[in-house]
Amino acid sequence: MVGSINVDLIAHVRRHPRPGETLHGSGGQTLPGGKGANQAVAAARLGGTVAMVGAIGTDAHASVGLSGLQAAGVDLSQVREVEGPTGLAIVTVAQDGENSIVVIPGANSSMDAGRVSAAGEMISRAAIVVCQGEIPRSGIEALPSLITGRFLHNPAPVMELDPAVLRASDPLVVNEHEAALVLAQLRPGAGSGASMPDAPDEIIRALRGAGIASVVLTLGAQGSLVADEDGVHRVPAAHIDAVDTTGAGDAFIGALAMGLARGDALLAAARLASRVGAFAATGPGAQPSYPGIGDPLPELDDPAGPAGADHALGARRTSTPG
Ligand code: ADP
């Protein structure tokens, strides 16, 4: 895992403050977060062997940021301490459920090409290297030449990247919003107007057509689509009562990485990921809501009936239903 380690500072308010206004709120908890750390924790809790390449600051938040990774048994030998603050996300949650978030990258800004290359030996040994968009562009762009395994790329948030780096993704994992931004980069002449596909299956075909070997397009409670050389497949969501979808997308990606690392086909890994993402949406917060090996996962809302073979998390899948 090459990515961000943050602390999430949560404030609950009746409504968001107006510019210049001071409001009373509640909450104030600090929780471990950051897309990189979240995804690493999700994969490790499911039994994956995970190492983190990342950075924390020299402030009191550093230990909070590392706490979930430590509890999940993630290898932290390539997490560097750099002078200054740990990455911080200040999350304000209003009573109507609308969030506003300020992200301060802090130590994550140090994850440039030099720092990522310094972890090159670990990166080259990994079966799956996962990365998101919460570290500097140069750090992400240094990855393809170091990777000998598979590059699971979740460009969130999307930034301008060398198209060759986008095309090295296998799979690229994006939601619809991110997919549109990535497509615009890969097809610069096409603009963002009428020629951009709307329907999810058209979007995923367009990404494949733009030269990406495999793509997973996540669709929230609608599940996801998977595309590779075998075609486009729909992965249903699991029916759950969502409590808090924070970090559900990261749980999905951590599980996808774990599935691929143990040898699952992409579709099988995405089916497991869909159940893990749904599980994460049934509990509050990000990392605290992630399942462990023994936790019963919700079944997919599968028209073909429940996929019995993928019930046991610890078991290696031998077939790819669906
Ligand atoms: P992101 O937060 O990155 O936009 P999504 O919201 O698409 O990601 O969620 C990722 C995956 O998690 C989905 O494809 C789905 O499998 C699962 N998921 C998320 N929200 C729900 C939900 N409310 N019910 C069931 N599954 C969900």
mmCIF file of C-alpha atoms and ligand atoms in Angstrom:
data_model
loop_
_atom_site.group_PDB
_atom_site.id
_atom_site.type_symbol
_atom_site.label_atom_id
_atom_site.label_comp_id
_atom_site.label_asym_id
_atom_site.label_seq_id
_atom_site.Cartn_x
_atom_site.Cartn_y
_atom_site.Cartn_z
ATOM 1 C CA MET A 1 0.000 0.000 0.000
ATOM 2 C CA VAL A 2 1.481 3.314 -1.055
ATOM 3 C CA GLY A 3 -0.692 6.100 0.286
ATOM 4 C CA SER A 4 -2.000 8.497 2.844
ATOM 5 C CA ILE A 5 -2.238 8.226 6.604
ATOM 6 C CA ASN A 6 -4.602 10.779 8.127
ATOM 7 C CA VAL A 7 -6.430 11.546 11.310
ATOM 8 C CA ASP A 8 -10.128 12.377 10.936
ATOM 9 C CA LEU A 9 -11.349 15.039 13.355
ATOM 10 C CA ILE A 10 -15.146 14.848 13.486
ATOM 11 C CA ALA A 11 -17.427 17.747 14.472
ATOM 12 C CA HIS A 12 -21.201 17.306 14.589
ATOM 13 C CA VAL A 13 -23.190 20.523 14.074
ATOM 14 C CA ARG A 14 -26.873 21.365 13.656
ATOM 15 C CA ARG A 15 -26.016 23.174 10.409
ATOM 16 C CA HIS A 16 -22.790 24.258 8.728
ATOM 17 C CA PRO A 17 -21.402 27.617 9.904
ATOM 18 C CA ARG A 18 -21.565 30.560 7.543
ATOM 19 C CA PRO A 19 -18.316 32.357 6.684
ATOM 20 C CA GLY A 20 -17.236 34.335 9.746
ATOM 21 C CA GLU A 21 -19.671 32.549 12.055
ATOM 22 C CA THR A 22 -18.850 30.508 15.187
ATOM 23 C CA LEU A 23 -21.160 27.623 16.159
ATOM 24 C CA HIS A 24 -21.239 25.117 18.981
ATOM 25 C CA GLY A 25 -20.763 21.515 17.961
ATOM 26 C CA SER A 26 -20.253 18.113 19.523
ATOM 27 C CA GLY A 27 -17.993 15.189 18.791
ATOM 28 C CA GLY A 28 -14.352 16.168 18.662
ATOM 29 C CA GLN A 29 -13.095 12.573 18.401
ATOM 30 C CA THR A 30 -9.971 11.874 16.395
ATOM 31 C CA LEU A 31 -10.098 8.653 14.399
ATOM 32 C CA PRO A 32 -7.511 6.959 12.177
ATOM 33 C CA GLY A 33 -8.197 7.604 8.480
ATOM 34 C CA GLY A 34 -6.707 8.434 5.101
ATOM 35 C CA LYS A 35 -7.522 6.384 2.031
ATOM 36 C CA GLY A 36 -4.198 4.564 2.076
ATOM 37 C CA ALA A 37 -4.433 3.557 5.725
ATOM 38 C CA ASN A 38 -8.129 2.671 5.424
ATOM 39 C CA GLN A 39 -7.528 0.357 2.477
ATOM 40 C CA ALA A 40 -4.492 -1.204 4.168
ATOM 41 C CA VAL A 41 -6.502 -1.896 7.322
ATOM 42 C CA ALA A 42 -9.379 -3.400 5.327
ATOM 43 C CA ALA A 43 -7.052 -5.800 3.495
ATOM 44 C CA ALA A 44 -5.126 -6.762 6.640
ATOM 45 C CA ARG A 45 -8.282 -7.397 8.709
ATOM 46 C CA LEU A 46 -9.378 -9.874 6.042
ATOM 47 C CA GLY A 47 -6.146 -11.805 6.468
ATOM 48 C CA GLY A 48 -3.991 -10.140 3.804
ATOM 49 C CA THR A 49 -0.271 -9.580 4.341
ATOM 50 C CA VAL A 50 0.003 -5.808 4.033
ATOM 51 C CA ALA A 51 2.907 -3.353 4.191
ATOM 52 C CA MET A 52 2.389 0.395 4.243
ATOM 53 C CA VAL A 53 4.594 2.934 2.464
ATOM 54 C CA GLY A 54 3.592 6.258 3.965
ATOM 55 C CA ALA A 55 4.424 9.144 6.270
ATOM 56 C CA ILE A 56 3.290 10.572 9.585
ATOM 57 C CA GLY A 57 4.216 13.830 11.287
ATOM 58 C CA THR A 58 5.844 14.611 14.620
ATOM 59 C CA ASP A 59 2.602 15.759 16.311
ATOM 60 C CA ALA A 60 0.249 14.004 18.733
ATOM 61 C CA HIS A 61 -1.990 12.902 15.843
ATOM 62 C CA ALA A 62 0.690 10.529 14.539
ATOM 63 C CA SER A 63 -0.117 7.789 17.045
ATOM 64 C CA VAL A 64 -3.841 8.038 16.292
ATOM 65 C CA GLY A 65 -3.144 7.808 12.559
ATOM 66 C CA LEU A 66 -1.098 4.629 13.077
ATOM 67 C CA SER A 67 -3.400 2.992 15.631
ATOM 68 C CA GLY A 68 -5.665 1.135 13.194
ATOM 69 C CA LEU A 69 -2.729 -0.032 11.071
ATOM 70 C CA GLN A 70 -0.942 -1.356 14.166
ATOM 71 C CA ALA A 71 -4.029 -3.150 15.458
ATOM 72 C CA ALA A 72 -4.515 -4.809 12.049
ATOM 73 C CA GLY A 73 -0.900 -6.020 11.957
ATOM 74 C CA VAL A 74 0.229 -3.941 8.963
ATOM 75 C CA ASP A 75 4.020 -3.790 8.385
ATOM 76 C CA LEU A 76 5.000 -0.190 9.177
ATOM 77 C CA SER A 77 8.736 -0.464 8.457
ATOM 78 C CA GLN A 78 8.351 1.874 5.449
ATOM 79 C CA VAL A 79 6.314 4.524 7.290
ATOM 80 C CA ARG A 80 8.559 7.542 7.826
ATOM 81 C CA GLU A 81 8.218 10.254 10.430
ATOM 82 C CA VAL A 82 8.667 13.720 8.932
ATOM 83 C CA GLU A 83 8.871 17.044 10.763
ATOM 84 C CA GLY A 84 5.468 18.777 10.959
ATOM 85 C CA PRO A 85 1.816 17.727 11.202
ATOM 86 C CA THR A 86 0.279 14.338 10.380
ATOM 87 C CA GLY A 87 -2.317 14.450 7.594
ATOM 88 C CA LEU A 88 -5.607 15.757 8.991
ATOM 89 C CA ALA A 89 -9.176 15.667 7.676
ATOM 90 C CA ILE A 90 -11.503 18.078 9.486
ATOM 91 C CA VAL A 91 -14.967 16.625 8.934
ATOM 92 C CA THR A 92 -18.064 18.647 9.794
ATOM 93 C CA VAL A 93 -21.271 16.613 9.792
ATOM 94 C CA ALA A 94 -24.544 18.577 9.786
ATOM 95 C CA GLN A 95 -27.827 17.211 11.151
ATOM 96 C CA ASP A 96 -29.162 16.720 7.613
ATOM 97 C CA GLY A 97 -26.240 14.337 7.025
ATOM 98 C CA GLU A 98 -24.372 16.660 4.679
ATOM 99 C CA ASN A 99 -20.591 16.623 5.277
ATOM 100 C CA SER A 100 -18.033 19.270 4.571
ATOM 101 C CA ILE A 101 -14.389 18.271 4.765
ATOM 102 C CA VAL A 102 -11.074 20.125 4.807
ATOM 103 C CA VAL A 103 -8.064 17.882 4.146
ATOM 104 C CA ILE A 104 -4.601 19.025 5.232
ATOM 105 C CA PRO A 105 -2.065 16.654 3.605
ATOM 106 C CA GLY A 106 0.666 17.319 6.188
ATOM 107 C CA ALA A 107 3.264 14.537 6.161
ATOM 108 C CA ASN A 108 1.573 12.882 3.147
ATOM 109 C CA SER A 109 3.073 15.706 1.038
ATOM 110 C CA SER A 110 6.491 14.160 1.580
ATOM 111 C CA MET A 111 5.537 11.059 -0.431
ATOM 112 C CA ASP A 112 7.246 12.239 -3.606
ATOM 113 C CA ALA A 113 9.192 10.267 -6.215
ATOM 114 C CA GLY A 114 12.309 10.144 -4.053
ATOM 115 C CA ARG A 115 10.497 8.770 -1.037
ATOM 116 C CA VAL A 116 8.502 6.226 -3.041
ATOM 117 C CA SER A 117 11.642 5.075 -4.879
ATOM 118 C CA ALA A 118 13.397 4.645 -1.526
ATOM 119 C CA ALA A 119 10.785 1.956 -0.763
ATOM 120 C CA GLY A 120 11.370 0.419 -4.204
ATOM 121 C CA GLU A 121 12.527 -2.939 -2.922
ATOM 122 C CA MET A 122 9.372 -3.469 -0.879
ATOM 123 C CA ILE A 123 7.203 -2.210 -3.753
ATOM 124 C CA SER A 124 8.852 -4.542 -6.273
ATOM 125 C CA ARG A 125 8.260 -7.548 -3.983
ATOM 126 C CA ALA A 126 4.499 -6.938 -3.657
ATOM 127 C CA ALA A 127 2.026 -9.057 -5.602
ATOM 128 C CA ILE A 128 -0.398 -6.113 -5.608
ATOM 129 C CA VAL A 129 0.563 -2.473 -5.192
ATOM 130 C CA VAL A 130 -2.344 -0.205 -4.264
ATOM 131 C CA CYS A 131 -2.267 3.562 -4.491
ATOM 132 C CA GLN A 132 -4.754 6.460 -4.299
ATOM 133 C CA GLY A 133 -4.652 10.189 -5.058
ATOM 134 C CA GLU A 134 -3.779 11.503 -1.589
ATOM 135 C CA ILE A 135 -0.002 11.679 -2.153
ATOM 136 C CA PRO A 136 1.903 13.930 -4.582
ATOM 137 C CA ARG A 137 1.756 13.330 -8.316
ATOM 138 C CA SER A 138 5.472 12.543 -8.562
ATOM 139 C CA GLY A 139 5.145 9.740 -5.998
ATOM 140 C CA ILE A 140 2.347 8.085 -7.965
ATOM 141 C CA GLU A 141 4.166 8.519 -11.259
ATOM 142 C CA ALA A 142 7.262 6.811 -9.808
ATOM 143 C CA LEU A 143 5.296 3.609 -9.171
ATOM 144 C CA PRO A 144 4.888 1.854 -12.548
ATOM 145 C CA SER A 145 8.648 1.461 -13.076
ATOM 146 C CA LEU A 146 9.020 -0.089 -9.588
ATOM 147 C CA ILE A 147 6.077 -2.498 -9.732
ATOM 148 C CA THR A 148 6.579 -6.101 -10.839
ATOM 149 C CA GLY A 149 3.145 -7.322 -9.629
ATOM 150 C CA ARG A 150 -0.240 -5.759 -10.314
ATOM 151 C CA PHE A 151 -1.023 -2.034 -9.947
ATOM 152 C CA LEU A 152 -4.432 -1.479 -8.324
ATOM 153 C CA HIS A 153 -4.922 2.226 -8.881
ATOM 154 C CA ASN A 154 -7.668 4.219 -7.161
ATOM 155 C CA PRO A 155 -7.116 7.796 -8.392
ATOM 156 C CA ALA A 156 -9.161 9.488 -5.688
ATOM 157 C CA PRO A 157 -9.152 12.419 -5.607
ATOM 158 C CA VAL A 158 -8.335 12.613 -9.307
ATOM 159 C CA MET A 159 -5.359 14.743 -10.251
ATOM 160 C CA GLU A 160 -3.610 15.344 -13.557
ATOM 161 C CA LEU A 161 -1.414 12.271 -14.191
ATOM 162 C CA ASP A 162 0.817 11.006 -16.980
ATOM 163 C CA PRO A 163 -1.587 8.984 -19.211
ATOM 164 C CA ALA A 164 0.961 6.151 -19.188
ATOM 165 C CA VAL A 165 0.491 5.879 -15.415
ATOM 166 C CA LEU A 166 -3.295 5.746 -15.797
ATOM 167 C CA ARG A 167 -2.856 3.046 -18.462
ATOM 168 C CA ALA A 168 -0.596 1.028 -16.131
ATOM 169 C CA SER A 169 -3.601 0.554 -13.791
ATOM 170 C CA ASP A 170 -4.782 -3.081 -13.649
ATOM 171 C CA PRO A 171 -7.359 -2.621 -12.319
ATOM 172 C CA LEU A 172 -8.292 1.046 -12.242
ATOM 173 C CA VAL A 173 -10.941 1.436 -9.503
ATOM 174 C CA VAL A 174 -13.124 4.547 -9.787
ATOM 175 C CA ASN A 175 -16.606 5.818 -9.024
ATOM 176 C CA GLU A 176 -18.618 7.527 -11.787
ATOM 177 C CA HIS A 177 -17.347 11.003 -10.959
ATOM 178 C CA GLU A 178 -13.708 9.892 -10.964
ATOM 179 C CA ALA A 179 -14.249 7.873 -14.139
ATOM 180 C CA ALA A 180 -15.389 10.968 -16.027
ATOM 181 C CA LEU A 181 -12.308 12.920 -14.911
ATOM 182 C CA VAL A 182 -9.953 10.083 -15.876
ATOM 183 C CA LEU A 183 -11.628 9.693 -19.279
ATOM 184 C CA ALA A 184 -11.247 13.408 -19.919
ATOM 185 C CA GLN A 185 -7.493 13.033 -19.333
ATOM 186 C CA LEU A 186 -7.178 9.996 -21.571
ATOM 187 C CA ARG A 187 -9.244 11.558 -24.375
ATOM 188 C CA PRO A 188 -8.135 15.199 -24.242
ATOM 189 C CA GLY A 189 -9.655 16.059 -27.646
ATOM 190 C CA ALA A 190 -13.112 14.812 -26.653
ATOM 191 C CA GLY A 191 -13.907 17.585 -24.134
ATOM 192 C CA SER A 192 -16.391 17.117 -21.302
ATOM 193 C CA GLY A 193 -19.564 17.682 -23.324
ATOM 194 C CA ALA A 194 -21.814 15.466 -25.403
ATOM 195 C CA SER A 195 -19.185 12.884 -26.304
ATOM 196 C CA MET A 196 -18.722 11.770 -22.676
ATOM 197 C CA PRO A 197 -20.658 8.569 -22.062
ATOM 198 C CA ASP A 198 -23.405 8.653 -19.422
ATOM 199 C CA ALA A 199 -24.392 5.060 -18.778
ATOM 200 C CA PRO A 200 -22.079 3.072 -16.479
ATOM 201 C CA ASP A 201 -21.529 0.294 -19.028
ATOM 202 C CA GLU A 202 -20.575 2.878 -21.663
ATOM 203 C CA ILE A 203 -18.209 4.604 -19.232
ATOM 204 C CA ILE A 204 -16.419 1.372 -18.376
ATOM 205 C CA ARG A 205 -16.128 0.369 -22.039
ATOM 206 C CA ALA A 206 -14.726 3.805 -22.842
ATOM 207 C CA LEU A 207 -12.066 3.417 -20.151
ATOM 208 C CA ARG A 208 -11.099 0.018 -21.542
ATOM 209 C CA GLY A 209 -11.130 1.501 -25.031
ATOM 210 C CA ALA A 210 -8.758 4.225 -23.846
ATOM 211 C CA GLY A 211 -6.174 1.563 -23.043
ATOM 212 C CA ILE A 212 -6.792 0.432 -19.442
ATOM 213 C CA ALA A 213 -6.485 -3.345 -19.093
ATOM 214 C CA SER A 214 -9.089 -3.739 -16.364
ATOM 215 C CA VAL A 215 -11.542 -1.427 -14.642
ATOM 216 C CA VAL A 216 -13.860 -1.627 -11.622
ATOM 217 C CA LEU A 217 -16.544 1.072 -11.634
ATOM 218 C CA THR A 218 -18.205 1.410 -8.227
ATOM 219 C CA LEU A 219 -21.837 2.545 -8.099
ATOM 220 C CA GLY A 220 -22.584 2.876 -4.371
ATOM 221 C CA ALA A 221 -25.726 0.983 -3.366
ATOM 222 C CA GLN A 222 -26.067 -0.135 -7.014
ATOM 223 C CA GLY A 223 -22.967 -2.329 -6.716
ATOM 224 C CA SER A 224 -20.257 -2.149 -9.345
ATOM 225 C CA LEU A 225 -19.214 -3.093 -12.873
ATOM 226 C CA VAL A 226 -16.058 -5.027 -13.694
ATOM 227 C CA ALA A 227 -14.414 -4.983 -17.120
ATOM 228 C CA ASP A 228 -11.390 -6.854 -18.415
ATOM 229 C CA GLU A 229 -10.561 -8.968 -21.451
ATOM 230 C CA ASP A 230 -13.447 -11.297 -20.498
ATOM 231 C CA GLY A 231 -15.998 -8.511 -21.034
ATOM 232 C CA VAL A 232 -18.148 -6.394 -18.725
ATOM 233 C CA HIS A 233 -19.783 -7.997 -15.678
ATOM 234 C CA ARG A 234 -22.187 -6.564 -13.137
ATOM 235 C CA VAL A 235 -21.483 -7.134 -9.460
ATOM 236 C CA PRO A 236 -24.585 -6.631 -7.325
ATOM 237 C CA ALA A 237 -24.540 -4.788 -4.021
ATOM 238 C CA ALA A 238 -25.666 -6.420 -0.799
ATOM 239 C CA HIS A 239 -28.947 -5.189 0.695
ATOM 240 C CA ILE A 240 -28.113 -3.589 4.026
ATOM 241 C CA ASP A 241 -29.413 -0.838 6.273
ATOM 242 C CA ALA A 242 -26.687 1.739 5.750
ATOM 243 C CA VAL A 243 -25.647 3.467 8.984
ATOM 244 C CA ASP A 244 -22.557 5.335 7.725
ATOM 245 C CA THR A 245 -21.000 4.846 4.283
ATOM 246 C CA THR A 246 -17.767 6.673 5.279
ATOM 247 C CA GLY A 247 -14.883 4.522 4.155
ATOM 248 C CA ALA A 248 -17.103 1.891 2.471
ATOM 249 C CA GLY A 249 -15.318 2.555 -0.827
ATOM 250 C CA ASP A 250 -11.958 2.052 0.909
ATOM 251 C CA ALA A 251 -13.154 -1.215 2.473
ATOM 252 C CA PHE A 252 -14.211 -2.331 -1.018
ATOM 253 C CA ILE A 253 -10.734 -1.608 -2.413
ATOM 254 C CA GLY A 254 -8.871 -3.232 0.484
ATOM 255 C CA ALA A 255 -10.927 -6.388 0.014
ATOM 256 C CA LEU A 256 -10.431 -6.288 -3.758
ATOM 257 C CA ALA A 257 -6.660 -6.109 -3.246
ATOM 258 C CA MET A 258 -6.702 -8.954 -0.733
ATOM 259 C CA GLY A 259 -8.757 -11.116 -3.115
ATOM 260 C CA LEU A 260 -6.433 -10.461 -6.049
ATOM 261 C CA ALA A 261 -3.347 -11.069 -3.904
ATOM 262 C CA ARG A 262 -4.579 -14.528 -2.898
ATOM 263 C CA GLY A 263 -5.213 -15.402 -6.534
ATOM 264 C CA ASP A 264 -8.899 -14.670 -7.086
ATOM 265 C CA ALA A 265 -10.007 -13.591 -10.560
ATOM 266 C CA LEU A 266 -11.014 -9.915 -10.750
ATOM 267 C CA LEU A 267 -14.742 -10.691 -10.815
ATOM 268 C CA ALA A 268 -14.516 -12.988 -7.787
ATOM 269 C CA ALA A 269 -12.464 -10.402 -5.898
ATOM 270 C CA ALA A 270 -15.020 -7.698 -6.747
ATOM 271 C CA ARG A 271 -17.849 -9.884 -5.450
ATOM 272 C CA LEU A 272 -16.052 -10.302 -2.134
ATOM 273 C CA ALA A 273 -15.300 -6.553 -2.121
ATOM 274 C CA SER A 274 -18.971 -5.732 -2.621
ATOM 275 C CA ARG A 275 -19.913 -7.712 0.483
ATOM 276 C CA VAL A 276 -17.104 -6.117 2.499
ATOM 277 C CA GLY A 277 -18.054 -2.597 1.318
ATOM 278 C CA ALA A 278 -21.655 -3.239 2.365
ATOM 279 C CA PHE A 279 -20.530 -4.567 5.761
ATOM 280 C CA ALA A 280 -18.516 -1.383 6.297
ATOM 281 C CA ALA A 281 -21.603 0.744 5.573
ATOM 282 C CA THR A 282 -23.496 -0.953 8.439
ATOM 283 C CA GLY A 283 -21.188 0.466 11.134
ATOM 284 C CA PRO A 284 -20.082 3.984 12.078
ATOM 285 C CA GLY A 285 -16.774 5.458 10.913
ATOM 286 C CA ALA A 286 -14.259 4.011 8.480
ATOM 287 C CA GLN A 287 -11.668 1.633 9.963
ATOM 288 C CA PRO A 288 -13.768 0.641 13.032
ATOM 289 C CA SER A 289 -16.516 -0.576 10.672
ATOM 290 C CA TYR A 290 -14.328 -3.022 8.712
ATOM 291 C CA PRO A 291 -14.940 -6.768 9.022
ATOM 292 C CA GLY A 292 -12.445 -9.304 10.313
ATOM 293 C CA ILE A 293 -12.051 -12.877 9.079
ATOM 294 C CA GLY A 294 -14.766 -14.326 11.321
ATOM 295 C CA ASP A 295 -17.433 -11.683 10.644
ATOM 296 C CA PRO A 296 -20.450 -12.876 8.650
ATOM 297 C CA LEU A 297 -20.683 -10.797 5.471
ATOM 298 C CA PRO A 298 -24.028 -9.789 3.930
ATOM 299 C CA GLU A 299 -25.008 -11.777 0.839
ATOM 300 C CA LEU A 300 -25.071 -10.097 -2.555
ATOM 301 C CA ASP A 301 -28.450 -9.209 -3.986
ATOM 302 C CA ASP A 302 -27.875 -11.773 -6.703
ATOM 303 C CA PRO A 303 -30.694 -12.638 -9.127
ATOM 304 C CA ALA A 304 -28.961 -15.977 -9.698
ATOM 305 C CA GLY A 305 -29.229 -16.783 -5.975
ATOM 306 C CA PRO A 306 -26.636 -16.509 -3.216
ATOM 307 C CA ALA A 307 -23.096 -17.344 -4.259
ATOM 308 C CA GLY A 308 -22.452 -19.962 -1.618
ATOM 309 C CA ALA A 309 -18.806 -20.523 -2.516
ATOM 310 C CA ASP A 310 -17.671 -17.093 -1.415
ATOM 311 C CA HIS A 311 -19.291 -17.260 1.991
ATOM 312 C CA ALA A 312 -16.156 -18.178 3.894
ATOM 313 C CA LEU A 313 -13.703 -15.317 3.828
ATOM 314 C CA GLY A 314 -10.700 -17.438 4.607
ATOM 315 C CA ALA A 315 -11.369 -19.906 1.794
ATOM 316 C CA ARG A 316 -9.644 -19.569 -1.535
ATOM 317 C CA ARG A 317 -12.199 -19.260 -4.322
ATOM 318 C CA THR A 318 -11.958 -21.886 -7.024
ATOM 319 C CA SER A 319 -14.775 -20.714 -9.271
ATOM 320 C CA THR A 320 -16.138 -17.375 -10.429
ATOM 321 C CA PRO A 321 -19.926 -17.365 -10.152
ATOM 322 C CA GLY A 322 -22.029 -14.751 -11.891
HETATM 323 P P1 ADP B 1 -17.028 5.810 -3.165
HETATM 324 O O1 ADP B 1 -17.340 6.115 -1.750
HETATM 325 O O2 ADP B 1 -15.575 5.713 -3.470
HETATM 326 O O3 ADP B 1 -17.794 6.666 -4.164
HETATM 327 P P2 ADP B 1 -19.018 3.762 -3.509
HETATM 328 O O4 ADP B 1 -19.993 4.607 -2.777
HETATM 329 O O5 ADP B 1 -19.301 3.456 -4.961
HETATM 330 O O6 ADP B 1 -17.527 4.317 -3.385
HETATM 331 O O7 ADP B 1 -18.906 2.398 -2.699
HETATM 332 C C1 ADP B 1 -17.998 1.369 -3.041
HETATM 333 C C2 ADP B 1 -18.676 0.019 -2.960
HETATM 334 O O8 ADP B 1 -19.102 -0.237 -1.614
HETATM 335 C C3 ADP B 1 -19.902 -0.109 -3.829
HETATM 336 O O9 ADP B 1 -19.568 -0.503 -5.152
HETATM 337 C C4 ADP B 1 -20.701 -1.177 -3.081
HETATM 338 O O10 ADP B 1 -20.233 -2.460 -3.436
HETATM 339 C C5 ADP B 1 -20.362 -0.909 -1.623
HETATM 340 N N1 ADP B 1 -21.376 -0.008 -1.029
HETATM 341 C C6 ADP B 1 -21.256 1.313 -0.776
HETATM 342 N N2 ADP B 1 -22.390 1.830 -0.254
HETATM 343 C C7 ADP B 1 -23.261 0.799 -0.154
HETATM 344 C C8 ADP B 1 -24.614 0.658 0.302
HETATM 345 N N3 ADP B 1 -25.320 1.697 0.783
HETATM 346 N N4 ADP B 1 -25.192 -0.575 0.232
HETATM 347 C C9 ADP B 1 -24.505 -1.633 -0.241
HETATM 348 N N5 ADP B 1 -23.238 -1.564 -0.693
HETATM 349 C C10 ADP B 1 -22.616 -0.372 -0.655
#
